[in-house]
mmCIF file of C-alpha atoms in Angstrom:
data_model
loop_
_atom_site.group_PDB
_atom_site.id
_atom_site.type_symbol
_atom_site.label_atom_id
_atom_site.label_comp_id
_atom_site.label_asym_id
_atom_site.label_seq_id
_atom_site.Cartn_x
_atom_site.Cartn_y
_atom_site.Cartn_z
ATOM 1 C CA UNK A 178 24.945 5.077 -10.815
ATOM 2 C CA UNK A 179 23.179 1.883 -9.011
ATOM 3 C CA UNK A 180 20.380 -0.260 -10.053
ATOM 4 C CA UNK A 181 17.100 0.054 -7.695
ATOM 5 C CA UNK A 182 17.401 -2.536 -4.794
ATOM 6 C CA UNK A 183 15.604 -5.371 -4.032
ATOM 7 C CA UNK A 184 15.364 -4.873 -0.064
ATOM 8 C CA UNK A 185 16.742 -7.167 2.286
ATOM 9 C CA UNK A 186 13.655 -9.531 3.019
ATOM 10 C CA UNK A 187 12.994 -9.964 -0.888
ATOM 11 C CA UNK A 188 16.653 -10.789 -2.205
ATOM 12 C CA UNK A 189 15.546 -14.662 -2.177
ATOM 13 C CA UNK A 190 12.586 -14.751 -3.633
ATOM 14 C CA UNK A 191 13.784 -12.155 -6.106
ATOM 15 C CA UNK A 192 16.809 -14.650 -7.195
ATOM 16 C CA UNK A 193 14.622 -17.513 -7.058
ATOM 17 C CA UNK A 194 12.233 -15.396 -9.915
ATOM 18 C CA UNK A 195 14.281 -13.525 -11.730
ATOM 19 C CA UNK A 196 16.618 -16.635 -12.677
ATOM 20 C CA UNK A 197 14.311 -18.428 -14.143
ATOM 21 C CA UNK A 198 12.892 -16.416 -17.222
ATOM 22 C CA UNK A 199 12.617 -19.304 -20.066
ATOM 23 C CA UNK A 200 9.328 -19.584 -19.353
ATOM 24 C CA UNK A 201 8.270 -16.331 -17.979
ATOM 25 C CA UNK A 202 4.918 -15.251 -17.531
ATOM 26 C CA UNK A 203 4.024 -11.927 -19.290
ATOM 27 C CA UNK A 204 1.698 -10.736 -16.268
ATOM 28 C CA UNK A 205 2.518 -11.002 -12.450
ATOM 29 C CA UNK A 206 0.809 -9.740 -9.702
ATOM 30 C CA UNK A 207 2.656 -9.177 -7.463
ATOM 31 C CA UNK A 208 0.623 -8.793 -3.974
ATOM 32 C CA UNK A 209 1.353 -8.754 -0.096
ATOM 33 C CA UNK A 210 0.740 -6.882 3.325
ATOM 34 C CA UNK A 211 0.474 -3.299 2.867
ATOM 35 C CA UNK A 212 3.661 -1.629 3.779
ATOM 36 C CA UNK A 213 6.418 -4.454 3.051
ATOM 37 C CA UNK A 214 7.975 -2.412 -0.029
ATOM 38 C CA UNK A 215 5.939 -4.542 -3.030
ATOM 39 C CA UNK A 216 6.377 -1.321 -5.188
ATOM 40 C CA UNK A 217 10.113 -1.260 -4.627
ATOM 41 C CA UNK A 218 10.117 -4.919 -5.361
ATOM 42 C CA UNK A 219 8.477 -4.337 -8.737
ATOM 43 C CA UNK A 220 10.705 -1.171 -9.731
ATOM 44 C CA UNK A 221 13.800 -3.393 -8.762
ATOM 45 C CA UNK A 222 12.157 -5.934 -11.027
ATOM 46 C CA UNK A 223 11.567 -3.731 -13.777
ATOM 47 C CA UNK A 224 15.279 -2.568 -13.875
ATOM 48 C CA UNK A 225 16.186 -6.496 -13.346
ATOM 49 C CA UNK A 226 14.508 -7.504 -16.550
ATOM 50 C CA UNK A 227 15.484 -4.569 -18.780
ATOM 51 C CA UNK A 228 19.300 -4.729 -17.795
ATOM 52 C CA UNK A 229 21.073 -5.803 -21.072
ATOM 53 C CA UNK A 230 23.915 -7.521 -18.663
ATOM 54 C CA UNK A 231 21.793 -8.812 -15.406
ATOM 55 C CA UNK A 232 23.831 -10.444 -12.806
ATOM 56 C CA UNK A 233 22.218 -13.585 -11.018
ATOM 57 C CA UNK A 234 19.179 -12.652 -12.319
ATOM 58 C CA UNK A 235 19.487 -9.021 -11.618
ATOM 59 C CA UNK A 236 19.889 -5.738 -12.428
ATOM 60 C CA UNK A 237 23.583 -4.835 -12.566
ATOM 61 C CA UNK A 238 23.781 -1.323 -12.365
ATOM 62 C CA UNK A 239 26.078 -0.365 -15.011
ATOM 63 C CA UNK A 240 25.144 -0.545 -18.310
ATOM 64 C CA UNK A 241 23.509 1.898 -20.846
ATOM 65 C CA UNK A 242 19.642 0.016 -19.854
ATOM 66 C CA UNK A 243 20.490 0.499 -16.421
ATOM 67 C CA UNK A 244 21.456 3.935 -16.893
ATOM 68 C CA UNK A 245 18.245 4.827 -18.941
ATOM 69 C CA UNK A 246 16.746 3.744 -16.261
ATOM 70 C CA UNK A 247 17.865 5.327 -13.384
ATOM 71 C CA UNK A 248 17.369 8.547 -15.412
ATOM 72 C CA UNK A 249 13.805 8.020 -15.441
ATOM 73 C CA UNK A 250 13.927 7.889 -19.468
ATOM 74 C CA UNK A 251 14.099 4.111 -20.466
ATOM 75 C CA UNK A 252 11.983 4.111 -23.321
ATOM 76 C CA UNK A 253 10.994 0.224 -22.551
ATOM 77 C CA UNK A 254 9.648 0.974 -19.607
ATOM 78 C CA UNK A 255 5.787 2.625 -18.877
ATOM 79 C CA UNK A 256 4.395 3.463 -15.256
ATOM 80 C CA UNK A 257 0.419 2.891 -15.269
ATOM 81 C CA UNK A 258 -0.697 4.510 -11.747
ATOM 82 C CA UNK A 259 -3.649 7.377 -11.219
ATOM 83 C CA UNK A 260 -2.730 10.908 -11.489
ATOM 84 C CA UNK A 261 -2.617 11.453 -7.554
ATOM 85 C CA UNK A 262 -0.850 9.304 -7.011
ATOM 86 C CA UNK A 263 2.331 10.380 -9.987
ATOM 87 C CA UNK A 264 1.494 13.993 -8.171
ATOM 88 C CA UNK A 265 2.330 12.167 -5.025
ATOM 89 C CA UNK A 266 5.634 11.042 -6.566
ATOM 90 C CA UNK A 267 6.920 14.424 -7.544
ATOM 91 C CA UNK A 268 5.582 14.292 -11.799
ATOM 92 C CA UNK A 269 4.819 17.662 -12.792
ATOM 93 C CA UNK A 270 1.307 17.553 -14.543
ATOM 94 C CA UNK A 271 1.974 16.556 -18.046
ATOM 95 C CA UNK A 272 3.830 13.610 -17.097
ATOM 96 C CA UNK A 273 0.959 13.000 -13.978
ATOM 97 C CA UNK A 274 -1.604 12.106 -17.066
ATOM 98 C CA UNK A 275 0.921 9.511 -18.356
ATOM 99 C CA UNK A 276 0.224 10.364 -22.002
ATOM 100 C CA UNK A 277 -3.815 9.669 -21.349
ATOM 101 C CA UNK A 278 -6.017 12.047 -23.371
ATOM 102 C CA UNK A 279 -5.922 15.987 -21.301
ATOM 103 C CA UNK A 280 -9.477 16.339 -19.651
ATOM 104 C CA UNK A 281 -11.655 18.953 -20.796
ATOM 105 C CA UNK A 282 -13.563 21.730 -19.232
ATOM 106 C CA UNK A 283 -12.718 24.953 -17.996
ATOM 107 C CA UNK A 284 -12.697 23.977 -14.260
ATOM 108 C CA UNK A 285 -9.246 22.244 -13.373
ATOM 109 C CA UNK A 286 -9.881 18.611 -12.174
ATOM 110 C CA UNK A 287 -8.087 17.758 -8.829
ATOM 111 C CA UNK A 288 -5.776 14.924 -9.756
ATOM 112 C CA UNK A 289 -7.532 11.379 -10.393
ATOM 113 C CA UNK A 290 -7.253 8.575 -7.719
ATOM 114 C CA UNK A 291 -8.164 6.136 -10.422
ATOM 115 C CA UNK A 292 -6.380 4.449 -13.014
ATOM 116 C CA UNK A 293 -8.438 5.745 -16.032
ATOM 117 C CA UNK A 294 -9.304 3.865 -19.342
ATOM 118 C CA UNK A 295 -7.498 6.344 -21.583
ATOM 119 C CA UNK A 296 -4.424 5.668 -19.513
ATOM 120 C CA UNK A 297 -4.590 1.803 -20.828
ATOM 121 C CA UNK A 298 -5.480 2.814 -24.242
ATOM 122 C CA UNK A 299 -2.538 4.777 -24.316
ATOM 123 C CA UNK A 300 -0.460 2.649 -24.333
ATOM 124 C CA UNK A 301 -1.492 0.799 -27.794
ATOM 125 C CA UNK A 302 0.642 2.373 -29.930
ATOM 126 C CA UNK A 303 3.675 1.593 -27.439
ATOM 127 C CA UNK A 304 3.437 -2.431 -28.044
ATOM 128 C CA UNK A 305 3.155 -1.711 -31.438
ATOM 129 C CA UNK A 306 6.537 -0.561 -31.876
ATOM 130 C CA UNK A 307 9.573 -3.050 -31.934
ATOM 131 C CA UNK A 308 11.341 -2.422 -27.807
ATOM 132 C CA UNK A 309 14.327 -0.266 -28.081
ATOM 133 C CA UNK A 310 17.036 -2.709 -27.778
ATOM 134 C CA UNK A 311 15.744 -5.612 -29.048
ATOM 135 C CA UNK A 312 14.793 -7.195 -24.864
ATOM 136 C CA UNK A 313 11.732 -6.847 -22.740
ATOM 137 C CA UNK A 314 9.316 -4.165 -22.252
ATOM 138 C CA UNK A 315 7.938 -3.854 -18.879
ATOM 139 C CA UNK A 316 4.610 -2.030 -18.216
ATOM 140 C CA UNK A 317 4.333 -1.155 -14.260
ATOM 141 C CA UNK A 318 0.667 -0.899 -12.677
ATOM 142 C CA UNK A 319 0.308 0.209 -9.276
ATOM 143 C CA UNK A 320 -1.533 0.374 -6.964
ATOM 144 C CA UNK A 321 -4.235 -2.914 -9.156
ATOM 145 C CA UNK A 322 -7.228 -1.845 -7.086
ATOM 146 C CA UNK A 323 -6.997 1.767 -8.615
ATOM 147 C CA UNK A 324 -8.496 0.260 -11.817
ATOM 148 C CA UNK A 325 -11.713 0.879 -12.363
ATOM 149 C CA UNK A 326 -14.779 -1.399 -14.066
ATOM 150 C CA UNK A 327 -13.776 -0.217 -17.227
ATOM 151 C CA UNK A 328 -10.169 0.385 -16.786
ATOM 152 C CA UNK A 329 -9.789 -3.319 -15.763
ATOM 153 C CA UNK A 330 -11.875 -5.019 -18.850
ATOM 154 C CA UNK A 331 -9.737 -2.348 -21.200
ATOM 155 C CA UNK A 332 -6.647 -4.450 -19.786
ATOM 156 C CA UNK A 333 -8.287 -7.745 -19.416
ATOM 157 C CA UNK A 334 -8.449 -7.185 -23.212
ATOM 158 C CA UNK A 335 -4.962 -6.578 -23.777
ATOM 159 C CA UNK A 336 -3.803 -9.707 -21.448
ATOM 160 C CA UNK A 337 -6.112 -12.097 -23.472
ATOM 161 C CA UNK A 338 -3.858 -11.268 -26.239
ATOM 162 C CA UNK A 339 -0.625 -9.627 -24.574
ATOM 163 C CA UNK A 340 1.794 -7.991 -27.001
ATOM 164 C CA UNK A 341 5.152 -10.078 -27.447
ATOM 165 C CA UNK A 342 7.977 -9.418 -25.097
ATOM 166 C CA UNK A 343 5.957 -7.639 -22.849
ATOM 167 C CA UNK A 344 5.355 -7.995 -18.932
ATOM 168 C CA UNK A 345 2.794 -6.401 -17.071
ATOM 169 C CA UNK A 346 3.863 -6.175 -12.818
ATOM 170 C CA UNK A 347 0.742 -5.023 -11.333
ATOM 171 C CA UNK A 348 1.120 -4.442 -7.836
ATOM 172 C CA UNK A 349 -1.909 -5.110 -4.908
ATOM 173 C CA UNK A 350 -2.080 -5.515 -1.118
ATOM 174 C CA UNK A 351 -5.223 -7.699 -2.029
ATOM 175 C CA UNK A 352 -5.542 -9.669 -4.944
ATOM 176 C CA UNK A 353 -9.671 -9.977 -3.756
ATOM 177 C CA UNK A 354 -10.050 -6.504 -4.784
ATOM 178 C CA UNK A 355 -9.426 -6.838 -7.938
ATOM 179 C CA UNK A 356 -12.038 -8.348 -10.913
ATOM 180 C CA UNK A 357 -11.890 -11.885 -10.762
ATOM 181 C CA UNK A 358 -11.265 -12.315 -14.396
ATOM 182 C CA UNK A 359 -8.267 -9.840 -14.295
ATOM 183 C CA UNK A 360 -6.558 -12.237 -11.684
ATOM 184 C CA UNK A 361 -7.203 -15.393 -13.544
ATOM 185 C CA UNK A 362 -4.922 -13.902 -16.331
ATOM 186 C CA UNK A 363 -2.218 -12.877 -14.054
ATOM 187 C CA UNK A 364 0.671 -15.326 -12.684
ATOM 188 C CA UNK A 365 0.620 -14.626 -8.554
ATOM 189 C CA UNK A 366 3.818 -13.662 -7.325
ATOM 190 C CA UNK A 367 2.996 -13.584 -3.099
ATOM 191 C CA UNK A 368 5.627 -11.670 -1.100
ATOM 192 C CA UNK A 369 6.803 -11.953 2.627
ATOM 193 C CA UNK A 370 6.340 -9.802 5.533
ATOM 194 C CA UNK A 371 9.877 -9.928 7.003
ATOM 195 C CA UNK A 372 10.878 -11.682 10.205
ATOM 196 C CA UNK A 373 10.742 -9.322 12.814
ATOM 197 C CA UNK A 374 14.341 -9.421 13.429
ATOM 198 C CA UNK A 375 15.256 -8.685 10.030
ATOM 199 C CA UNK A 376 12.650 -5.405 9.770
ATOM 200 C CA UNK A 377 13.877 -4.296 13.217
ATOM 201 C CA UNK A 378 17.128 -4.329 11.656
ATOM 202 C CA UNK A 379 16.078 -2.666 8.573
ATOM 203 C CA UNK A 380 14.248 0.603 10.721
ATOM 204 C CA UNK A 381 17.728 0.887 12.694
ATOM 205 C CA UNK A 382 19.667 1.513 9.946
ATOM 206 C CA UNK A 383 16.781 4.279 8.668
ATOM 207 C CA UNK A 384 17.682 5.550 11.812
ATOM 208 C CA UNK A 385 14.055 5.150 13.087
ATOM 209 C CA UNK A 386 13.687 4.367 17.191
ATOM 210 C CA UNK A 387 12.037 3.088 19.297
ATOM 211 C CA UNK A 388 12.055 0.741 16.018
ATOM 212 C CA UNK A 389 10.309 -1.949 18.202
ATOM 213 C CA UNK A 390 7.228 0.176 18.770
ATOM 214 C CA UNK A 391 7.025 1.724 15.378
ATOM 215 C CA UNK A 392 7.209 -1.470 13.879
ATOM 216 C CA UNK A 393 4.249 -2.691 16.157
ATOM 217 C CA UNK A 394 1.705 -0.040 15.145
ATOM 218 C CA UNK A 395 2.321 -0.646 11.614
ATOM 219 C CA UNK A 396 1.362 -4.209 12.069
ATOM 220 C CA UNK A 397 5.225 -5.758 11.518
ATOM 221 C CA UNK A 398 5.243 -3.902 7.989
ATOM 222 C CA UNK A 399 8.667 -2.103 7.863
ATOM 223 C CA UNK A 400 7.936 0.245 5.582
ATOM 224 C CA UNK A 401 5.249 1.644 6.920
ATOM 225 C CA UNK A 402 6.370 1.772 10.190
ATOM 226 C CA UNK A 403 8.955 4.097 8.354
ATOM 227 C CA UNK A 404 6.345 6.330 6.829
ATOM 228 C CA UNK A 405 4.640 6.327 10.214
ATOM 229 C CA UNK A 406 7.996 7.607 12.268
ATOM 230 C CA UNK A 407 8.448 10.125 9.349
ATOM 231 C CA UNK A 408 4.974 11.917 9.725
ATOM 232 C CA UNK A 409 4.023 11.015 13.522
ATOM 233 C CA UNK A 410 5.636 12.429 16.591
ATOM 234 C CA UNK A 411 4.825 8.736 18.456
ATOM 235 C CA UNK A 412 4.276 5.412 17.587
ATOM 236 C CA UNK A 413 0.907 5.592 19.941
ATOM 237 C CA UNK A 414 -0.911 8.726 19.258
ATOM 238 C CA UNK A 415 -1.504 10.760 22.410
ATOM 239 C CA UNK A 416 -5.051 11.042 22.157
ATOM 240 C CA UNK A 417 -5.246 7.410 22.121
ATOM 241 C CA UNK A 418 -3.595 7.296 25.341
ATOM 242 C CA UNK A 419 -5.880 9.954 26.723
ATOM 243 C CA UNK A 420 -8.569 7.465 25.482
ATOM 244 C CA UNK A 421 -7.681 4.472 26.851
ATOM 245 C CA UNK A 422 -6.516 5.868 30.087
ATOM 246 C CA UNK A 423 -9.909 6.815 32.053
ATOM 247 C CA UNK A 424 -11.391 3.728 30.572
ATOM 248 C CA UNK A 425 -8.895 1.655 32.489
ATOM 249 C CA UNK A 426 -9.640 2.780 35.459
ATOM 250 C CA UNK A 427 -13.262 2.494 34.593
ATOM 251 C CA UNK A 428 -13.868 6.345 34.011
ATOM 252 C CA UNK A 429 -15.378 7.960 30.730
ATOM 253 C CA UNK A 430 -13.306 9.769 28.881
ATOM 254 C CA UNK A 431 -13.532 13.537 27.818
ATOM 255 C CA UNK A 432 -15.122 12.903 24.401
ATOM 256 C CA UNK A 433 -15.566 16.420 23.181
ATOM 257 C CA UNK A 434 -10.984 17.805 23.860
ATOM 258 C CA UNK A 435 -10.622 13.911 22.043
ATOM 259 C CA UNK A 436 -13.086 15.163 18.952
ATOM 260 C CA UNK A 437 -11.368 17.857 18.652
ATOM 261 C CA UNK A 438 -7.992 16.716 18.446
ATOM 262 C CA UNK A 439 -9.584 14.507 16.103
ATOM 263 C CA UNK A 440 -10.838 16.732 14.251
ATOM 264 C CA UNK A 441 -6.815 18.358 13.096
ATOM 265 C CA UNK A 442 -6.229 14.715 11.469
ATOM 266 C CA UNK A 443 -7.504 12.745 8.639
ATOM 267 C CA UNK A 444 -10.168 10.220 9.197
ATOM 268 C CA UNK A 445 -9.109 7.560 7.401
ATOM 269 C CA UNK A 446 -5.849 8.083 10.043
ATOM 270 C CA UNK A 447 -7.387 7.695 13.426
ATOM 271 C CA UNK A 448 -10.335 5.328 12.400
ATOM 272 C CA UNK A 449 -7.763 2.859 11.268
ATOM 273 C CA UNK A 450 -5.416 3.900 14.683
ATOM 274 C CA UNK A 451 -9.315 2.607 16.876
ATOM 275 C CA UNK A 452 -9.307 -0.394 14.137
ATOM 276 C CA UNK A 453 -5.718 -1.459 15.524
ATOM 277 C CA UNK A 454 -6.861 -0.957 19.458
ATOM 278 C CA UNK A 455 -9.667 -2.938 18.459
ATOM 279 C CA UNK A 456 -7.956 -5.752 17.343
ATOM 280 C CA UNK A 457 -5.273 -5.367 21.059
ATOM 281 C CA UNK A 458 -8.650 -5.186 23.200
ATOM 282 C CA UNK A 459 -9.559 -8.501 22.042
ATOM 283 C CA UNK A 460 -6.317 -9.944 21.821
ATOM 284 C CA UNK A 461 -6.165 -8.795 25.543
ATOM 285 C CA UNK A 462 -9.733 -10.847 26.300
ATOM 286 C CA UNK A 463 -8.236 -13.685 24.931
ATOM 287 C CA UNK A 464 -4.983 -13.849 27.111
ATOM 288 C CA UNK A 465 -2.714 -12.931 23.886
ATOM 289 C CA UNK A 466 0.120 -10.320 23.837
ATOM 290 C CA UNK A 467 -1.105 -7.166 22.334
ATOM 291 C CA UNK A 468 -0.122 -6.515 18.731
ATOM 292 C CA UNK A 469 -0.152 -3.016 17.684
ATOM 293 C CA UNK A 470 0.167 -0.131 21.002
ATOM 294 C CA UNK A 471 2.408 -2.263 23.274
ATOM 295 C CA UNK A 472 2.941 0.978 25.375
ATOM 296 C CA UNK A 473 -0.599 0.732 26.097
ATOM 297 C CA UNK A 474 -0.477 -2.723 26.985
ATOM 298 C CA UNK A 475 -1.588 -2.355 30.926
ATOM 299 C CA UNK A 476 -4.406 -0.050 29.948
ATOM 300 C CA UNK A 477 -5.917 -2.122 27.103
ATOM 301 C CA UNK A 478 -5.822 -5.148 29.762
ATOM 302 C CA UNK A 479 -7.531 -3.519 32.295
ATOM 303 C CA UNK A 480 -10.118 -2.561 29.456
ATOM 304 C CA UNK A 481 -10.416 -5.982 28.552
ATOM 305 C CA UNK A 482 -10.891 -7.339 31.483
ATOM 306 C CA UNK A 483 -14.616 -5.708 32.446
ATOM 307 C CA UNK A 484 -15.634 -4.998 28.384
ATOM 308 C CA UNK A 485 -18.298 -7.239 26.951
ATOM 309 C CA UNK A 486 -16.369 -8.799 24.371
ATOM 310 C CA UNK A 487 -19.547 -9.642 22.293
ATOM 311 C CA UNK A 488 -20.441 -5.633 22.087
ATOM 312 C CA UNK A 489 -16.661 -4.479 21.462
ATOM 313 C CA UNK A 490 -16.839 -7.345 18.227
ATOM 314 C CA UNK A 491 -20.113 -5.597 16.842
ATOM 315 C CA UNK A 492 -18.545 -2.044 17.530
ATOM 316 C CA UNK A 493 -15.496 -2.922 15.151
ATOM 317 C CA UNK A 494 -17.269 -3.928 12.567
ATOM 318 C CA UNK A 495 -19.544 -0.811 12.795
ATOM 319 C CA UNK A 496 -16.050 0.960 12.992
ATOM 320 C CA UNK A 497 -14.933 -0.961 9.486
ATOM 321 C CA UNK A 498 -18.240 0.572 7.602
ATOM 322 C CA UNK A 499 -17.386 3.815 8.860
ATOM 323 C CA UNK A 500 -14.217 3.851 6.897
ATOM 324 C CA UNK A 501 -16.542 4.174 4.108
ATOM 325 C CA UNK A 502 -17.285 7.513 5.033
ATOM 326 C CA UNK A 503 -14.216 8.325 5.767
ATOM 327 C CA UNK A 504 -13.825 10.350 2.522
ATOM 328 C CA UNK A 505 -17.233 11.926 2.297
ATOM 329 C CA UNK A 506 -17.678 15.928 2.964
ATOM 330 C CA UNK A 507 -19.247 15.965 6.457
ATOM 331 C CA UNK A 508 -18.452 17.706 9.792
ATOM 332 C CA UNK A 509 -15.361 15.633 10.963
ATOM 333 C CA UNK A 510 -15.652 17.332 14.622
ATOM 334 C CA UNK A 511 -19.183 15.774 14.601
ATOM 335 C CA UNK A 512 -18.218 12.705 13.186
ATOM 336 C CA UNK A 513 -15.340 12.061 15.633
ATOM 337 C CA UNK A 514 -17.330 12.909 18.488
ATOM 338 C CA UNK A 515 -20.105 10.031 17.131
ATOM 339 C CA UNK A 516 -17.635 7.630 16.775
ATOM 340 C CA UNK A 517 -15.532 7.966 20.175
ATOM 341 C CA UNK A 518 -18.805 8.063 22.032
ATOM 342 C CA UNK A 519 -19.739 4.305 20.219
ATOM 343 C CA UNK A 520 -15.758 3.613 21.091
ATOM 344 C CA UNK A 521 -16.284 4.241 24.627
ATOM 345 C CA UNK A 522 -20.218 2.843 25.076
ATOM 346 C CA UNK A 523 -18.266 -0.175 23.755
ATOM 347 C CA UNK A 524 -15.894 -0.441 26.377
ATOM 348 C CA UNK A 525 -17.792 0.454 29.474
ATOM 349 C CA UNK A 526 -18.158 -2.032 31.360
#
């Protein structure tokens, strides 16, 4: 049996936190660049504070907390996160709903992306029992921006008067998503992006190569660039390649084969793939190293070079409001095809 790990790039700050718990807040958020492992921070956290024997602050791995905890069953500790998102984690359905009242209706409900009001209300009758072995009881919400309007108030609620020995973690890429009021209650617990050196490090020993280039399209965020190398066959998508390379050499590229290879991936994927060539184009106009597709670094100069920079701004942050639609029912062939043709108008010199 081990605890959960703190990884690598948070040991420090975790130490720093952790050892200090006299006067410990009893809500964090805990918030960061997307894809740097803040929900593996917090669940290392959670295991830290409910250990019975901690060692420097942290969880030690062996005792019966530790235990209850690696089981999945410690009785102190509650998991606040929308359905999907449990579903996404491998809970059957019953524990998906995380003891919120069932839905009714005959038709079945595909699994909620928000974290529901009923969920929060739940959990009442939780802090009003005395915590199992007489420590802390830690109440993990993640992702924060999955609270709704009324979701957030319901816990705004309970933080104006939080239940003793009780922390909340919630975890956010953003705190500026979140209500205003909800982060004034909250103690701000900021984490690192890792040094490139140390993620680099990190990917080789998941076995993940070219690590250099994964870690690049994911914006320096090792775990992502993880997630990325286990569902994608290349850290630069080949239909980006077959974007960027006519418009290099000042050609137009075939819009319609791109749409439809396109049109076999989600949205929300290859709008924020443009996003990131975006951002290289103009790093490229301004003389800097390309961040994200270093393989396409010749390409995107040659781009940059004859683009109207001015035109290529507005275009990204036409491509930014599109990710708004990125969800809706439409014809994703058509929609593709609309966008690459604004993509490439954009570039032309």
């Amino acid at each position: 049996m081990s605890a959960p790990q703190f990884l690598p790039w948070q040991m420090e700050t975790a130490r720093a936190w952790l050892g200090n718990r006299d006067r410990f807040a009893h809500a964090w958020l805990v918030h960061g660049l997307a894809g740097i492992g803040k929900l593996d921070f917090a669940i290392a956290a959670a295991a830290s504070l409910l250990c019975e024997t901690p060692q420097d602050g942290l969880a030690c791995g062996h005792c019966a907390a530790c235990a209850w905890f690696a089981s999945g069953n410690h009785p102190d500790l509650r998991r606040i996160r929308p359905e999907a998102v449990a579903v996404e984690e491998g809970a059957d359905a019953a524990e998906a709903s995380d003891d919120a009242e069932p839905a009714t209706g005959a038709a079945k409900k595909a699994p909620s992306k928000e974290i529901r009001i009923d969920q929060i209300r739940s959990l009442e009758s939780w802090f009003n029992t005395a915590t199992h072995r007489g420590g802390w009881r830690v109440a993990l919400l993640y992702p924060a921006h999955a609270l709704n309007v009324v979701s957030s108030n319901a816990l705004l609620k309970v933080l104006e008067e939080p239940p003793p020995h009780t922390v909340f973690l919630l975890v956010a890429d953003a705190p500026d998503r979140l209500l205003p009021t909800l982060v004034s209650r909250c103690r701000r617990l900021p984490l690192p992006a890792p040094d490139p050196d140390t993620a680099l490090q990190w990917l080789r020993d998941q076995n993940v190569e070219p690590a250099r280039e994964w870690l690049a399209a994911a914006g320096g965020a090792p775990l992502a660039a993880l997630r990325l190398a286990q569902h994608a066959e290349t850290a630069c998508p080949p239909w980006l390649t077959q974007l960027i390379g006519p418009l290099a050499k000042g050609q137009a590229p075939d819009v319609g084969t791109l749409a439809e290879a396109l049109e076999k991936i989600a949205p929300a994927e290859w709008i924020d793939a443009l996003q990131r060539l975006y951002t290289d184009l103009m790093l490229a106009a301004a003389g800097a190293p390309v961040r994200y597709f270093p393989a396409l670094a010749a390409g995107v100069a040659q781009v940059a070079a004859r683009m109207n920079t001015a035109r290529v701004a507005e275009s990204a942050r036409w491509l930014t409001r599109q990710r708004a639609l990125a969800t809706h029912p439409l014809n994703a062939k058509l929609f593709a095809h609309a966008t690459l043709q604004r993509v490439v108008l954009s570039c032309q010199a």
